[in-house]
Amino acid sequence: MSKLKIRHLFLIFLISSLTYTVTEAQAFTRPRSHRLQKKVRDKPLRSRTVKIREPRAAEKAKKKAGASERKNKRENEKFVKANRERSFEIQTPEVRERMKQNVKKANERYKAKRKKTASRSRKAAKKYRK
C-alpha cells in the first residue's frame, strides 16, 4: 500500500474516533441512584391544608348568632303554622271547602309548571315523555 492510502485510512479512523468521543460526551446518561434515594419520593404523600383559626371570641359569636338564627326560624315557622290553622278554623264550612279546593288546584298548577320547566332539559324530557 502506498503511503497516501495509509494516511487516508489513518485520517478516516482519526476523524471517526474523534466524532464518537464528541457524541459520547454530549449524551447524558444518568448515574445510578443510591439505594436509599430510590425509596424517597419526588412528591409528598399528601399535601397538608393549613386551617387558619379565628380568635375564640369571634368563633363563639358566630356560633351564638347561628343558634339564635335557627331559633328565630323555628319560632317563625311555628307562628305561621298556628296563624294558618287559626284563619282556617274561623271560617264557615263552605269557605273551608273552597279553601281546600284552592290549595289543591294551586298544587296541581305548581306541579304542572315544574314538570314543564323540567321537561325542557334533555334528561328530564325522557322522564316526562308520553
PDB file of N, CA and C in Angstrom, residues 1 13 15 27 33 45 49-52 55 58 64 70 73-74 84 86-87 93 106 117 123:
ATOM      1  N   MET A   1       0.835  -1.182   0.000  1.00  0.00           N
ATOM      2  CA  MET A   1       0.000   0.000   0.000  1.00  0.00           C
ATOM      3  C   MET A   1       0.870   1.232   0.000  1.00  0.00           C
ATOM      4  N   PHE A  13      -9.923   7.046  10.264  1.00  0.00           N
ATOM      5  CA  PHE A  13     -10.017   6.437  11.586  1.00  0.00           C
ATOM      6  C   PHE A  13      -9.952   7.507  12.687  1.00  0.00           C
ATOM      7  N   ILE A  15     -10.765  10.751  12.453  1.00  0.00           N
ATOM      8  CA  ILE A  15     -11.997  11.567  12.427  1.00  0.00           C
ATOM      9  C   ILE A  15     -13.156  10.795  13.034  1.00  0.00           C
ATOM     10  N   ALA A  27     -24.014  12.958  25.105  1.00  0.00           N
ATOM     11  CA  ALA A  27     -25.081  12.096  25.599  1.00  0.00           C
ATOM     12  C   ALA A  27     -25.035  12.087  27.122  1.00  0.00           C
ATOM     13  N   SER A  33     -28.757   5.843  40.941  1.00  0.00           N
ATOM     14  CA  SER A  33     -29.049   6.473  42.226  1.00  0.00           C
ATOM     15  C   SER A  33     -28.747   5.499  43.353  1.00  0.00           C
ATOM     16  N   LEU A  45     -46.604  12.459  50.108  1.00  0.00           N
ATOM     17  CA  LEU A  45     -47.769  11.581  50.015  1.00  0.00           C
ATOM     18  C   LEU A  45     -49.061  12.370  49.966  1.00  0.00           C
ATOM     19  N   THR A  49     -53.326  20.770  54.312  1.00  0.00           N
ATOM     20  CA  THR A  49     -54.010  22.048  54.238  1.00  0.00           C
ATOM     21  C   THR A  49     -54.015  22.647  55.631  1.00  0.00           C
ATOM     22  N   VAL A  50     -53.573  23.859  55.709  1.00  0.00           N
ATOM     23  CA  VAL A  50     -53.468  24.522  56.996  1.00  0.00           C
ATOM     24  C   VAL A  50     -54.726  25.333  57.218  1.00  0.00           C
ATOM     25  N   LYS A  51     -55.381  25.098  58.324  1.00  0.00           N
ATOM     26  CA  LYS A  51     -56.604  25.825  58.661  1.00  0.00           C
ATOM     27  C   LYS A  51     -56.232  26.980  59.577  1.00  0.00           C
ATOM     28  N   ILE A  52     -56.610  28.159  59.170  1.00  0.00           N
ATOM     29  CA  ILE A  52     -56.318  29.337  59.965  1.00  0.00           C
ATOM     30  C   ILE A  52     -57.504  29.573  60.885  1.00  0.00           C
ATOM     31  N   PRO A  55     -60.009  34.152  66.136  1.00  0.00           N
ATOM     32  CA  PRO A  55     -59.976  34.275  67.594  1.00  0.00           C
ATOM     33  C   PRO A  55     -61.168  33.563  68.224  1.00  0.00           C
ATOM     34  N   ALA A  58     -64.478  35.417  68.353  1.00  0.00           N
ATOM     35  CA  ALA A  58     -65.186  35.506  67.072  1.00  0.00           C
ATOM     36  C   ALA A  58     -65.918  34.202  66.772  1.00  0.00           C
ATOM     37  N   LYS A  64     -73.031  31.595  68.387  1.00  0.00           N
ATOM     38  CA  LYS A  64     -74.203  32.140  69.078  1.00  0.00           C
ATOM     39  C   LYS A  64     -75.176  32.751  68.077  1.00  0.00           C
ATOM     40  N   ARG A  70     -81.285  30.071  64.007  1.00  0.00           N
ATOM     41  CA  ARG A  70     -82.078  28.840  63.898  1.00  0.00           C
ATOM     42  C   ARG A  70     -83.302  28.895  64.808  1.00  0.00           C
ATOM     43  N   LYS A  73     -85.906  31.144  63.279  1.00  0.00           N
ATOM     44  CA  LYS A  73     -86.539  30.485  62.138  1.00  0.00           C
ATOM     45  C   LYS A  73     -87.595  29.486  62.600  1.00  0.00           C
ATOM     46  N   ARG A  74     -87.244  28.688  63.628  1.00  0.00           N
ATOM     47  CA  ARG A  74     -88.209  27.715  64.161  1.00  0.00           C
ATOM     48  C   ARG A  74     -89.446  28.421  64.719  1.00  0.00           C
ATOM     49  N   ARG A  84    -102.070  30.014  60.225  1.00  0.00           N
ATOM     50  CA  ARG A  84    -102.857  29.385  59.157  1.00  0.00           C
ATOM     51  C   ARG A  84    -104.002  28.557  59.741  1.00  0.00           C
ATOM     52  N   ARG A  86    -105.477  28.892  62.610  1.00  0.00           N
ATOM     53  CA  ARG A  86    -106.488  29.776  63.210  1.00  0.00           C
ATOM     54  C   ARG A  86    -107.356  30.404  62.128  1.00  0.00           C
ATOM     55  N   SER A  87    -106.720  30.890  61.046  1.00  0.00           N
ATOM     56  CA  SER A  87    -107.503  31.517  59.980  1.00  0.00           C
ATOM     57  C   SER A  87    -108.406  30.493  59.294  1.00  0.00           C
ATOM     58  N   PRO A  93    -118.023  26.489  57.135  1.00  0.00           N
ATOM     59  CA  PRO A  93    -117.717  25.227  56.446  1.00  0.00           C
ATOM     60  C   PRO A  93    -117.628  25.359  54.917  1.00  0.00           C
ATOM     61  N   ALA A 106    -103.930  24.900  43.305  1.00  0.00           N
ATOM     62  CA  ALA A 106    -102.630  25.580  43.280  1.00  0.00           C
ATOM     63  C   ALA A 106    -101.490  24.560  43.241  1.00  0.00           C
ATOM     64  N   THR A 117     -91.106  23.022  33.060  1.00  0.00           N
ATOM     65  CA  THR A 117     -89.756  23.584  33.057  1.00  0.00           C
ATOM     66  C   THR A 117     -88.702  22.487  33.100  1.00  0.00           C
ATOM     67  N   LYS A 123     -82.420  15.405  29.713  1.00  0.00           N
ATOM     68  CA  LYS A 123     -82.518  14.255  30.610  1.00  0.00           C
ATOM     69  C   LYS A 123     -83.920  14.164  31.200  1.00  0.00           C
TER      70      LYS A 123
END
